[in-house]
Amino acid sequence: MSFSITGIASGMDTAQMIELMMKLERLPYENLQTRKQELTREQSTIRSINTKLVTLRNAVADLMYSSSFQLTSAKTSDSTVVSVSAGNGASVGSYQIHVEKLAQKHVVASAEFKKTDSAGALECQVIKLYGKGDTAGKPIKLKGSTYEELLGNLRDEINNAGLGVWAALIETKPGHVTLTLTADKYGTDADMQLGKLTDPGDQHTYFDTSSLSVLESLGLVVDNSGSYVLNTQAGQNAMVTVNGIEIQAAGNTLTDVLPGLTITLHKSGDATVTVDTDVDKIADKIQKFVDAYNDVVNTLRTHTAKGADLQGNSTLLSLSMRLSSLFNDQVGGGGEFRFLFEIGLEIDKGVTSGSNMTGTISFDRNKFKEAFAENPEAVKHLFTYDDSGSASQDGVAVRFYNELLNWTRSGNGYLTTMITGYDSTISEITEQMERLDYRLQNRQQQLEAQFAAMENALAQLRSQQTWIAAQIAALTVTSGN
């Protein structure tokens, strides 16, 4: 139990005395606390560097393979006919596109009705539809006293049922409406038909013929010379010719016709699609590598500089030197380019004073593009070459990736091991602090109890002194008489 000592008996400020004594005894605890804070900051720095190294590792991983140097872009001679975009795997070349006709979605329309006219004759009638593989079908009861209400409710029921069609109510002229049903997909394989759905794999939407009279009253079917047919704008497949080869497609976006290309059809006509290597896309990947490398180097320099939290840390200094070596070492394999400076990447380009050196890469984008135009295979080799005999001869991206994996690998990477070591040390210090804090609390309680006992003893002595003084005074009075 804690209590305050005022020093009434002794006249001393015993509370302040205890505070000063405890302040001295807490110095070891405060030293541990300071050390824990230092280690936590250092660990946070190591974590940050590890994260930046992972970013660098990912950037070089994107430059390890030939596909990274085969990026393309596509353009069209007439974007009103077709538009085009290139993805992975698109081959350099030229393609003549002739669009004969666009794919269309199947549309079924009702008759035109005046909104306010009574629909009483149709109310409570039932039509049945099948769609999206549902062989049981969906019966829909018509509800509404006017045609606007009845057609609006029918629209909502169809849309909520998910039958592979989308219903809409269109005002064809003031006060008049028509119900339209549009297939979800393009082409003839997804159109609407009369009949029943018996195959779950069937993608058509069917109007059950048991409700022909209701469908006819709505104008969704018409009598064609004694045979009922849907009142439709037929769906159709797109018809396209690519370099003389005829192609049918169920939609107006072609994704599988030419590998790596997405071609969107807009109207009938002719256009030429050209696919070329996109050096700017490749240069963007190089720039990501440069930015990630410079971020790591700047972070290392900041935290190992004089007065910094990790000044002179041997592991980080070793990492800094290793990064420089990975960048500057020669690439084997007999390619035309053996060093990165030959294609526009150079550390401390033009810097002659050691005090001005930063260790960061400058990237001459134009020089890189010129080198790639001159010999794309040699540029690719500089990054992707994998020497089975000597890792020191590997391409830049390959050797960077393999080395950075050693530093950042989960569990036993050099930096991840450091982070784990910090965890262990911080945990030990925390335990020491907890034990020391417990002892300090006991020590403070002990001092408070000792001083309290002293005050009690002094108070008793003072009381005895007062009694003795009173007794002496009484004796003196008695003897005087």
Short mmCIF file of C-alpha atoms in Angstrom, two decimals:
data_model
loop_
_atom_site.label_atom_id
_atom_site.label_comp_id
_atom_site.label_asym_id
_atom_site.label_seq_id
_atom_site.Cartn_x
_atom_site.Cartn_y
_atom_site.Cartn_z
CA MET A 1 0.00 0.00 0.00
CA SER A 2 1.43 3.38 -1.04
CA PHE A 3 1.27 6.39 1.26
CA SER A 4 2.85 9.84 1.51
CA ILE A 5 5.47 10.74 4.09
CA THR A 6 5.40 14.41 5.08
CA GLY A 7 8.29 14.53 7.58
CA ILE A 8 6.15 16.06 10.31
CA ALA A 9 8.18 14.53 13.08
CA SER A 10 11.62 14.90 11.54
CA GLY A 11 11.09 18.19 9.75
CA MET A 12 12.67 16.67 6.61
CA ASP A 13 11.06 16.41 3.15
CA THR A 14 11.30 12.64 3.19
CA ALA A 15 9.08 12.28 0.06
CA GLN A 16 11.61 14.25 -1.99
CA MET A 17 14.46 12.26 -0.42
CA ILE A 18 12.82 8.99 -1.54
CA GLU A 19 12.18 10.43 -5.01
CA LEU A 20 15.87 11.37 -5.39
CA MET A 21 17.05 8.02 -4.10
CA MET A 22 14.72 6.17 -6.48
CA LYS A 23 15.85 8.33 -9.37
CA LEU A 24 19.40 7.08 -8.81
CA GLU A 25 18.25 3.50 -8.47
CA ARG A 26 16.20 3.78 -11.70
CA LEU A 27 19.24 4.68 -13.83
CA PRO A 28 19.87 1.05 -14.89
CA TYR A 29 16.18 0.75 -15.87
CA GLU A 30 16.34 3.98 -17.91
CA ASN A 31 19.52 2.78 -19.59
CA LEU A 32 17.73 -0.40 -20.63
CA GLN A 33 14.76 1.65 -21.82
CA THR A 34 17.04 3.85 -23.94
CA ARG A 35 18.75 0.78 -25.38
CA LYS A 36 15.41 -0.80 -26.23
CA GLN A 37 14.31 2.36 -28.06
CA GLU A 38 17.59 2.43 -29.99
CA LEU A 39 17.25 -1.21 -30.99
CA THR A 40 13.62 -0.70 -32.01
CA ARG A 41 14.62 2.22 -34.26
CA GLU A 42 17.44 0.18 -35.76
CA GLN A 43 15.14 -2.76 -36.39
CA SER A 44 12.60 -0.47 -38.03
CA THR A 45 15.34 0.81 -40.32
CA ILE A 46 16.40 -2.74 -41.22
CA ARG A 47 12.77 -3.63 -41.96
CA SER A 48 12.49 -0.59 -44.23
CA ILE A 49 15.67 -1.52 -46.08
CA ASN A 50 14.47 -5.11 -46.43
CA THR A 51 11.16 -3.89 -47.91
CA LYS A 52 13.01 -1.67 -50.39
CA LEU A 53 15.27 -4.59 -51.34
CA VAL A 54 12.19 -6.69 -52.04
CA THR A 55 10.91 -3.92 -54.31
CA LEU A 56 14.27 -3.92 -56.10
CA ARG A 57 14.18 -7.71 -56.33
CA ASN A 58 10.72 -7.55 -57.93
CA ALA A 59 11.93 -4.91 -60.38
CA VAL A 60 14.87 -7.04 -61.55
CA ALA A 61 12.65 -10.15 -61.66
CA ASP A 62 10.68 -8.29 -64.31
CA LEU A 63 13.87 -8.02 -66.41
CA MET A 64 15.11 -11.61 -66.11
CA TYR A 65 13.17 -13.06 -69.03
CA SER A 66 13.14 -12.54 -72.79
CA SER A 67 9.43 -11.69 -72.72
CA SER A 68 10.24 -8.47 -70.85
CA PHE A 69 12.11 -7.25 -73.93
CA GLN A 70 9.39 -8.25 -76.39
CA LEU A 71 6.75 -5.76 -75.31
CA THR A 72 4.64 -4.41 -78.10
CA SER A 73 2.05 -1.77 -78.91
CA ALA A 74 -0.56 -1.81 -81.62
CA LYS A 75 -2.19 0.85 -83.74
CA THR A 76 -4.96 0.94 -86.28
CA SER A 77 -5.20 2.86 -89.52
CA ASP A 78 -8.88 3.64 -88.87
CA SER A 79 -10.09 3.73 -85.28
CA THR A 80 -13.68 4.26 -86.43
CA VAL A 81 -13.66 0.73 -87.87
CA VAL A 82 -11.59 -1.10 -85.24
CA SER A 83 -9.62 -0.18 -82.13
CA VAL A 84 -6.82 -2.37 -80.83
CA SER A 85 -4.64 -2.93 -77.77
CA ALA A 86 -1.61 -5.18 -77.36
CA GLY A 87 -0.87 -7.39 -74.37
CA ASN A 88 1.63 -10.12 -73.58
CA GLY A 89 2.41 -12.42 -76.49
CA ALA A 90 1.47 -10.07 -79.30
CA SER A 91 3.66 -10.69 -82.35
CA VAL A 92 5.19 -7.94 -84.42
CA GLY A 93 3.42 -7.73 -87.78
CA SER A 94 0.71 -6.15 -89.90
CA TYR A 95 -2.85 -7.39 -90.27
CA GLN A 96 -5.53 -6.41 -92.81
CA ILE A 97 -8.94 -6.31 -91.16
CA HIS A 98 -12.20 -6.27 -93.10
CA VAL A 99 -15.38 -5.95 -91.01
CA GLU A 100 -18.32 -7.24 -93.01
CA LYS A 101 -20.89 -6.92 -90.26
CA LEU A 102 -21.01 -6.40 -86.50
CA ALA A 103 -22.42 -8.84 -84.02
CA GLN A 104 -25.88 -7.94 -82.78
CA LYS A 105 -27.85 -8.93 -79.75
CA HIS A 106 -31.24 -10.50 -80.30
CA VAL A 107 -34.10 -8.11 -79.45
CA VAL A 108 -37.77 -9.00 -78.98
CA ALA A 109 -40.31 -6.18 -78.79
CA SER A 110 -43.95 -6.02 -77.75
CA ALA A 111 -46.63 -4.06 -79.53
CA GLU A 112 -47.04 -0.36 -78.77
CA PHE A 113 -49.59 0.43 -76.08
CA LYS A 114 -51.14 3.59 -74.72
CA LYS A 115 -49.96 3.96 -71.14
CA THR A 116 -53.33 4.72 -69.61
CA ASP A 117 -55.39 2.11 -71.50
CA SER A 118 -56.90 -0.66 -69.41
CA ALA A 119 -55.00 -3.93 -69.35
CA GLY A 120 -57.68 -5.75 -67.43
CA ALA A 121 -58.02 -8.52 -70.01
CA LEU A 122 -54.39 -9.52 -69.45
CA GLU A 123 -54.15 -9.04 -65.68
CA CYS A 124 -53.50 -12.31 -63.82
CA GLN A 125 -52.57 -14.12 -67.04
CA VAL A 126 -49.32 -16.13 -66.87
CA ILE A 127 -46.39 -16.44 -69.23
CA LYS A 128 -43.50 -18.83 -68.67
CA LEU A 129 -39.86 -18.26 -69.61
CA TYR A 130 -36.74 -20.43 -69.48
CA GLY A 131 -33.18 -19.18 -69.36
CA LYS A 132 -29.64 -19.56 -67.96
CA GLY A 133 -29.88 -23.38 -67.91
CA ASP A 134 -33.03 -23.46 -65.74
CA THR A 135 -35.11 -26.31 -67.18
CA ALA A 136 -37.90 -25.74 -64.62
CA GLY A 137 -38.79 -22.35 -66.09
CA LYS A 138 -40.06 -19.17 -64.50
CA PRO A 139 -43.84 -18.50 -64.50
CA ILE A 140 -44.64 -14.78 -64.37
CA LYS A 141 -48.11 -13.53 -63.50
CA LEU A 142 -49.09 -10.29 -65.23
CA LYS A 143 -50.10 -7.57 -62.77
CA GLY A 144 -51.40 -4.04 -63.39
CA SER A 145 -54.62 -2.32 -64.31
CA THR A 146 -53.07 -0.15 -67.07
CA TYR A 147 -50.57 -1.10 -69.75
CA GLU A 148 -47.92 1.15 -68.15
CA GLU A 149 -48.28 -0.72 -64.84
CA LEU A 150 -48.57 -4.17 -66.40
CA LEU A 151 -45.57 -3.79 -68.72
CA GLY A 152 -43.53 -2.12 -65.99
CA ASN A 153 -44.18 -5.00 -63.57
CA LEU A 154 -43.41 -7.54 -66.29
CA ARG A 155 -40.11 -5.76 -66.98
CA ASP A 156 -39.12 -5.92 -63.32
CA GLU A 157 -40.08 -9.60 -62.97
CA ILE A 158 -37.99 -10.56 -66.01
CA ASN A 159 -34.96 -8.57 -64.87
CA ASN A 160 -35.11 -10.03 -61.35
CA ALA A 161 -35.43 -13.58 -62.69
CA GLY A 162 -31.98 -13.59 -64.41
CA LEU A 163 -33.16 -15.31 -67.58
CA GLY A 164 -30.38 -14.19 -69.90
CA VAL A 165 -32.31 -11.19 -71.23
CA TRP A 166 -32.70 -7.61 -70.14
CA ALA A 167 -36.12 -5.96 -70.28
CA ALA A 168 -36.75 -2.25 -70.77
CA LEU A 169 -39.80 -0.04 -71.18
CA ILE A 170 -39.41 2.45 -74.02
CA GLU A 171 -41.66 5.45 -74.64
CA THR A 172 -42.08 5.27 -78.40
CA LYS A 173 -44.09 8.47 -78.56
CA PRO A 174 -45.79 10.66 -75.98
CA GLY A 175 -48.10 8.54 -73.86
CA HIS A 176 -47.18 5.24 -75.57
CA VAL A 177 -44.78 2.48 -74.48
CA THR A 178 -43.22 -0.70 -75.83
CA LEU A 179 -41.54 -3.49 -73.86
CA THR A 180 -38.20 -4.67 -75.29
CA LEU A 181 -36.19 -7.72 -74.29
CA THR A 182 -32.50 -7.80 -75.27
CA ALA A 183 -30.28 -10.88 -75.01
CA ASP A 184 -27.37 -10.57 -72.58
CA LYS A 185 -24.92 -11.86 -75.17
CA TYR A 186 -24.17 -11.23 -78.82
CA GLY A 187 -24.73 -13.71 -81.62
CA THR A 188 -27.08 -16.47 -82.63
CA ASP A 189 -26.09 -18.81 -79.80
CA ALA A 190 -27.79 -16.60 -77.21
CA ASP A 191 -31.01 -15.55 -78.97
CA MET A 192 -34.61 -15.97 -77.78
CA GLN A 193 -36.86 -18.72 -79.11
CA LEU A 194 -40.29 -20.24 -78.70
CA GLY A 195 -40.33 -23.58 -76.91
CA LYS A 196 -38.92 -25.19 -73.76
CA LEU A 197 -35.40 -25.45 -72.40
CA THR A 198 -34.45 -29.10 -71.95
CA ASP A 199 -30.64 -28.95 -71.96
CA PRO A 200 -29.02 -27.13 -68.97
CA GLY A 201 -26.12 -26.19 -71.22
CA ASP A 202 -28.40 -24.38 -73.66
CA GLN A 203 -27.72 -20.61 -73.68
CA HIS A 204 -30.98 -19.60 -75.39
CA THR A 205 -33.93 -17.98 -73.63
CA TYR A 206 -37.29 -19.64 -74.37
CA PHE A 207 -40.90 -18.42 -74.27
CA ASP A 208 -43.14 -21.37 -73.40
CA THR A 209 -45.70 -21.94 -76.18
CA SER A 210 -48.37 -22.77 -73.59
CA SER A 211 -48.85 -19.00 -73.24
CA LEU A 212 -48.97 -18.16 -76.96
CA SER A 213 -52.29 -16.32 -76.72
CA VAL A 214 -50.95 -14.03 -73.97
CA LEU A 215 -47.71 -13.46 -75.87
CA GLU A 216 -49.72 -12.60 -78.98
CA SER A 217 -51.90 -10.18 -77.04
CA LEU A 218 -48.72 -8.43 -75.84
CA GLY A 219 -47.37 -8.38 -79.38
CA LEU A 220 -44.27 -10.39 -78.38
CA VAL A 221 -45.20 -13.02 -80.99
CA VAL A 222 -46.86 -12.50 -84.36
CA ASP A 223 -48.69 -14.81 -86.71
CA ASN A 224 -46.50 -15.38 -89.75
CA SER A 225 -48.73 -17.18 -92.28
CA GLY A 226 -50.18 -19.48 -89.66
CA SER A 227 -46.94 -19.97 -87.76
CA TYR A 228 -46.14 -18.00 -84.65
CA VAL A 229 -42.75 -16.28 -84.48
CA LEU A 230 -41.20 -13.82 -82.06
CA ASN A 231 -41.46 -10.17 -82.98
CA THR A 232 -37.69 -9.71 -83.26
CA GLN A 233 -34.63 -7.98 -84.55
CA ALA A 234 -32.51 -11.08 -85.10
CA GLY A 235 -29.19 -11.56 -83.35
CA GLN A 236 -26.18 -12.17 -85.53
CA ASN A 237 -22.50 -13.02 -85.27
CA ALA A 238 -19.80 -10.61 -86.35
CA MET A 239 -18.31 -11.44 -89.74
CA VAL A 240 -14.66 -10.44 -90.11
CA THR A 241 -11.78 -11.20 -92.46
CA VAL A 242 -8.23 -11.10 -91.07
CA ASN A 243 -5.51 -11.31 -93.73
CA GLY A 244 -8.02 -13.05 -96.00
CA ILE A 245 -9.22 -15.57 -93.40
CA GLU A 246 -12.94 -15.42 -92.61
CA ILE A 247 -13.88 -15.35 -88.94
CA GLN A 248 -17.22 -15.46 -87.14
CA ALA A 249 -17.43 -14.11 -83.61
CA ALA A 250 -20.28 -14.02 -81.11
CA GLY A 251 -19.32 -10.48 -80.05
CA ASN A 252 -17.65 -7.31 -81.26
CA THR A 253 -14.51 -7.76 -79.17
CA LEU A 254 -12.03 -10.26 -80.58
CA THR A 255 -9.57 -11.59 -77.99
CA ASP A 256 -8.54 -14.99 -79.38
CA VAL A 257 -8.15 -14.27 -83.07
CA LEU A 258 -4.61 -12.83 -82.90
CA PRO A 259 -2.48 -13.80 -79.87
CA GLY A 260 -1.94 -10.92 -77.46
CA LEU A 261 -4.26 -8.54 -79.32
CA THR A 262 -7.70 -7.29 -78.34
CA ILE A 263 -9.56 -5.96 -81.36
CA THR A 264 -12.84 -4.09 -80.92
CA LEU A 265 -15.14 -3.78 -83.91
CA HIS A 266 -17.02 -0.51 -84.35
CA LYS A 267 -18.51 -0.55 -87.84
CA SER A 268 -18.23 -2.21 -91.23
CA GLY A 269 -15.14 -1.24 -93.20
CA ASP A 270 -11.42 -1.87 -93.63
CA ALA A 271 -8.45 -1.09 -91.41
CA THR A 272 -4.82 -2.11 -91.03
CA VAL A 273 -3.59 -3.14 -87.58
CA THR A 274 0.16 -2.79 -87.05
CA VAL A 275 2.05 -4.30 -84.11
CA ASP A 276 5.56 -3.00 -83.30
CA THR A 277 8.03 -3.43 -80.44
CA ASP A 278 7.34 -0.73 -77.84
CA VAL A 279 10.75 0.40 -76.60
CA ASP A 280 9.15 2.91 -74.22
CA LYS A 281 7.39 0.11 -72.34
CA ILE A 282 10.73 -1.67 -71.99
CA ALA A 283 12.44 1.55 -70.88
CA ASP A 284 9.72 1.97 -68.24
CA LYS A 285 10.73 -1.38 -66.73
CA ILE A 286 14.37 -0.26 -66.70
CA GLN A 287 13.31 2.96 -64.97
CA LYS A 288 11.55 0.95 -62.24
CA PHE A 289 14.80 -0.91 -61.65
CA VAL A 290 16.75 2.36 -61.48
CA ASP A 291 14.27 3.98 -59.09
CA ALA A 292 14.23 0.94 -56.78
CA TYR A 293 18.06 0.72 -56.77
CA ASN A 294 18.46 4.42 -56.00
CA ASP A 295 15.88 4.21 -53.21
CA VAL A 296 17.86 1.42 -51.53
CA VAL A 297 21.20 3.22 -51.93
CA ASN A 298 19.88 6.52 -50.60
CA THR A 299 18.36 4.75 -47.60
CA LEU A 300 21.62 2.93 -46.85
CA ARG A 301 23.65 6.13 -47.08
CA THR A 302 21.23 7.99 -44.82
CA HIS A 303 21.27 5.39 -42.05
CA THR A 304 24.98 4.52 -42.10
CA ALA A 305 26.28 8.09 -42.31
CA LYS A 306 28.15 9.75 -39.45
CA GLY A 307 25.83 10.23 -36.49
CA ALA A 308 23.08 8.05 -37.97
CA ASP A 309 21.41 5.21 -36.07
CA LEU A 310 23.37 2.52 -37.94
CA GLN A 311 26.60 4.39 -38.52
CA GLY A 312 29.32 1.99 -39.62
CA ASN A 313 27.08 -1.09 -39.54
CA SER A 314 29.22 -3.72 -41.24
CA THR A 315 26.30 -5.67 -42.72
CA LEU A 316 24.77 -2.61 -44.38
CA LEU A 317 28.14 -1.37 -45.61
CA SER A 318 28.71 -4.81 -47.12
CA LEU A 319 25.30 -4.62 -48.80
CA SER A 320 26.11 -1.19 -50.24
CA MET A 321 29.39 -2.43 -51.72
CA ARG A 322 27.72 -5.57 -53.04
CA LEU A 323 25.05 -3.58 -54.86
CA SER A 324 27.71 -1.48 -56.56
CA SER A 325 29.57 -4.61 -57.60
CA LEU A 326 26.44 -6.26 -58.98
CA PHE A 327 25.79 -3.18 -61.07
CA ASN A 328 29.31 -2.62 -62.38
CA ASP A 329 30.54 -6.17 -62.98
CA GLN A 330 30.96 -7.41 -66.51
CA VAL A 331 28.38 -9.71 -68.10
CA GLY A 332 29.70 -12.82 -69.80
CA GLY A 333 28.40 -14.84 -72.71
CA GLY A 334 29.95 -12.86 -75.55
CA GLY A 335 27.21 -10.28 -76.07
CA GLU A 336 27.94 -6.97 -77.79
CA PHE A 337 27.16 -5.10 -74.58
CA ARG A 338 29.00 -6.20 -71.42
CA PHE A 339 28.40 -3.26 -69.05
CA LEU A 340 25.32 -1.22 -68.21
CA PHE A 341 26.99 2.11 -68.96
CA GLU A 342 27.07 1.03 -72.63
CA ILE A 343 23.28 1.27 -72.82
CA GLY A 344 22.77 4.43 -70.77
CA LEU A 345 22.88 3.34 -67.11
CA GLU A 346 25.75 4.65 -65.00
CA ILE A 347 26.51 5.24 -61.32
CA ASP A 348 27.67 8.78 -60.41
CA LYS A 349 27.92 9.73 -64.07
CA GLY A 350 30.23 12.72 -64.53
CA VAL A 351 31.03 13.03 -60.81
CA THR A 352 34.77 13.44 -60.15
CA SER A 353 34.80 14.42 -56.48
CA GLY A 354 34.39 11.72 -53.87
CA SER A 355 32.42 14.05 -51.62
CA ASN A 356 29.83 14.52 -54.37
CA MET A 357 29.32 10.83 -55.11
CA THR A 358 25.92 9.44 -54.19
CA GLY A 359 26.18 5.89 -55.53
CA THR A 360 22.92 6.31 -57.46
CA ILE A 361 22.20 5.43 -61.09
CA SER A 362 21.50 7.94 -63.83
CA PHE A 363 19.45 6.60 -66.75
CA ASP A 364 19.93 8.04 -70.23
CA ARG A 365 16.64 6.90 -71.76
CA ASN A 366 17.52 8.05 -75.28
CA LYS A 367 20.84 6.19 -75.22
CA PHE A 368 19.03 3.07 -74.07
CA LYS A 369 16.48 3.34 -76.89
CA GLU A 370 19.26 3.85 -79.43
CA ALA A 371 21.12 0.79 -78.12
CA PHE A 372 17.95 -1.28 -78.24
CA ALA A 373 17.20 -0.16 -81.79
CA GLU A 374 20.76 -1.04 -82.77
CA ASN A 375 20.84 -4.50 -81.20
CA PRO A 376 17.82 -5.59 -79.14
CA GLU A 377 19.22 -9.09 -78.62
CA ALA A 378 22.42 -7.69 -77.09
CA VAL A 379 20.41 -5.52 -74.67
CA LYS A 380 18.28 -8.50 -73.70
CA HIS A 381 21.43 -10.60 -73.21
CA LEU A 382 22.90 -7.98 -70.88
CA PHE A 383 20.02 -8.51 -68.46
CA THR A 384 18.88 -12.10 -68.99
CA TYR A 385 22.06 -14.13 -69.63
CA ASP A 386 22.33 -17.08 -67.23
CA ASP A 387 25.83 -18.54 -67.05
CA SER A 388 25.70 -22.15 -65.89
CA GLY A 389 29.40 -22.10 -64.98
CA SER A 390 29.91 -18.82 -63.15
CA ALA A 391 27.29 -16.72 -61.39
CA SER A 392 29.62 -13.71 -61.62
CA GLN A 393 29.13 -13.74 -65.39
CA ASP A 394 25.32 -13.73 -65.21
CA GLY A 395 23.21 -11.02 -66.75
CA VAL A 396 22.50 -8.02 -64.53
CA ALA A 397 18.90 -8.94 -63.69
CA VAL A 398 19.77 -12.59 -63.04
CA ARG A 399 22.65 -11.87 -60.65
CA PHE A 400 20.76 -9.09 -58.87
CA TYR A 401 17.79 -11.37 -58.29
CA ASN A 402 19.85 -14.29 -57.00
CA GLU A 403 21.89 -12.06 -54.66
CA LEU A 404 18.88 -10.13 -53.33
CA LEU A 405 17.12 -13.40 -52.62
CA ASN A 406 19.94 -14.22 -50.21
CA TRP A 407 19.35 -10.93 -48.40
CA THR A 408 15.55 -10.91 -48.30
CA ARG A 409 14.51 -14.57 -48.21
CA SER A 410 11.95 -15.20 -45.49
CA GLY A 411 13.43 -16.98 -42.50
CA ASN A 412 17.13 -17.11 -43.33
CA GLY A 413 17.86 -14.07 -45.48
CA TYR A 414 20.68 -11.87 -44.19
CA LEU A 415 18.36 -9.00 -43.30
CA THR A 416 15.49 -11.17 -42.13
CA THR A 417 17.95 -12.92 -39.80
CA MET A 418 19.02 -9.52 -38.46
CA ILE A 419 15.39 -8.58 -37.85
CA THR A 420 14.83 -11.84 -35.95
CA GLY A 421 17.97 -11.16 -33.91
CA TYR A 422 16.62 -7.74 -32.95
CA ASP A 423 13.36 -9.39 -31.87
CA SER A 424 15.27 -11.70 -29.55
CA THR A 425 17.42 -8.94 -28.05
CA ILE A 426 14.47 -6.58 -27.55
CA SER A 427 12.53 -9.38 -25.90
CA GLU A 428 15.40 -10.06 -23.48
CA ILE A 429 15.68 -6.37 -22.59
CA THR A 430 11.93 -6.17 -22.05
CA GLU A 431 12.11 -9.06 -19.62
CA GLN A 432 15.03 -7.41 -17.79
CA MET A 433 13.06 -4.19 -17.53
CA GLU A 434 10.04 -6.00 -16.13
CA ARG A 435 12.15 -7.74 -13.46
CA LEU A 436 13.97 -4.52 -12.60
CA ASP A 437 10.74 -2.55 -12.43
CA TYR A 438 9.37 -5.12 -9.98
CA ARG A 439 12.46 -4.74 -7.79
CA LEU A 440 12.25 -0.93 -7.98
CA GLN A 441 8.65 -0.97 -6.83
CA ASN A 442 9.62 -3.16 -3.88
CA ARG A 443 12.58 -0.86 -3.12
CA GLN A 444 10.35 2.22 -3.09
CA GLN A 445 7.89 0.51 -0.79
CA GLN A 446 10.79 -0.49 1.47
CA LEU A 447 12.11 3.09 1.67
CA GLU A 448 8.65 4.47 2.35
CA ALA A 449 8.20 1.94 5.15
CA GLN A 450 11.64 2.75 6.66
CA PHE A 451 11.02 6.47 6.63
CA ALA A 452 7.56 5.97 8.04
CA ALA A 453 9.07 3.92 10.88
CA MET A 454 11.64 6.66 11.47
CA GLU A 455 8.89 9.29 11.66
CA ASN A 456 6.93 7.14 14.12
CA ALA A 457 10.03 6.61 16.26
CA LEU A 458 10.82 10.34 16.27
CA ALA A 459 7.24 11.14 17.15
CA GLN A 460 7.39 8.74 20.10
CA LEU A 461 10.74 10.22 21.28
CA ARG A 462 9.32 13.69 21.05
CA SER A 463 6.30 12.61 23.07
CA GLN A 464 8.58 11.07 25.71
CA GLN A 465 10.73 14.20 25.73
CA THR A 466 7.67 16.32 26.36
CA TRP A 467 6.56 14.04 29.23
CA ILE A 468 10.03 14.07 30.84
CA ALA A 469 10.23 17.84 30.53
CA ALA A 470 6.85 18.12 32.22
CA GLN A 471 7.96 15.80 35.03
CA ILE A 472 11.17 17.81 35.61
CA ALA A 473 9.21 21.04 35.68
CA ALA A 474 6.82 19.58 38.26
CA LEU A 475 9.72 18.42 40.49
CA THR A 476 11.31 21.86 40.29
CA VAL A 477 8.09 23.55 41.44
CA THR A 478 7.72 21.07 44.33
CA SER A 479 11.29 21.54 45.63
CA GLY A 480 10.98 25.28 45.50
CA ASN A 481 8.07 25.23 47.84
#
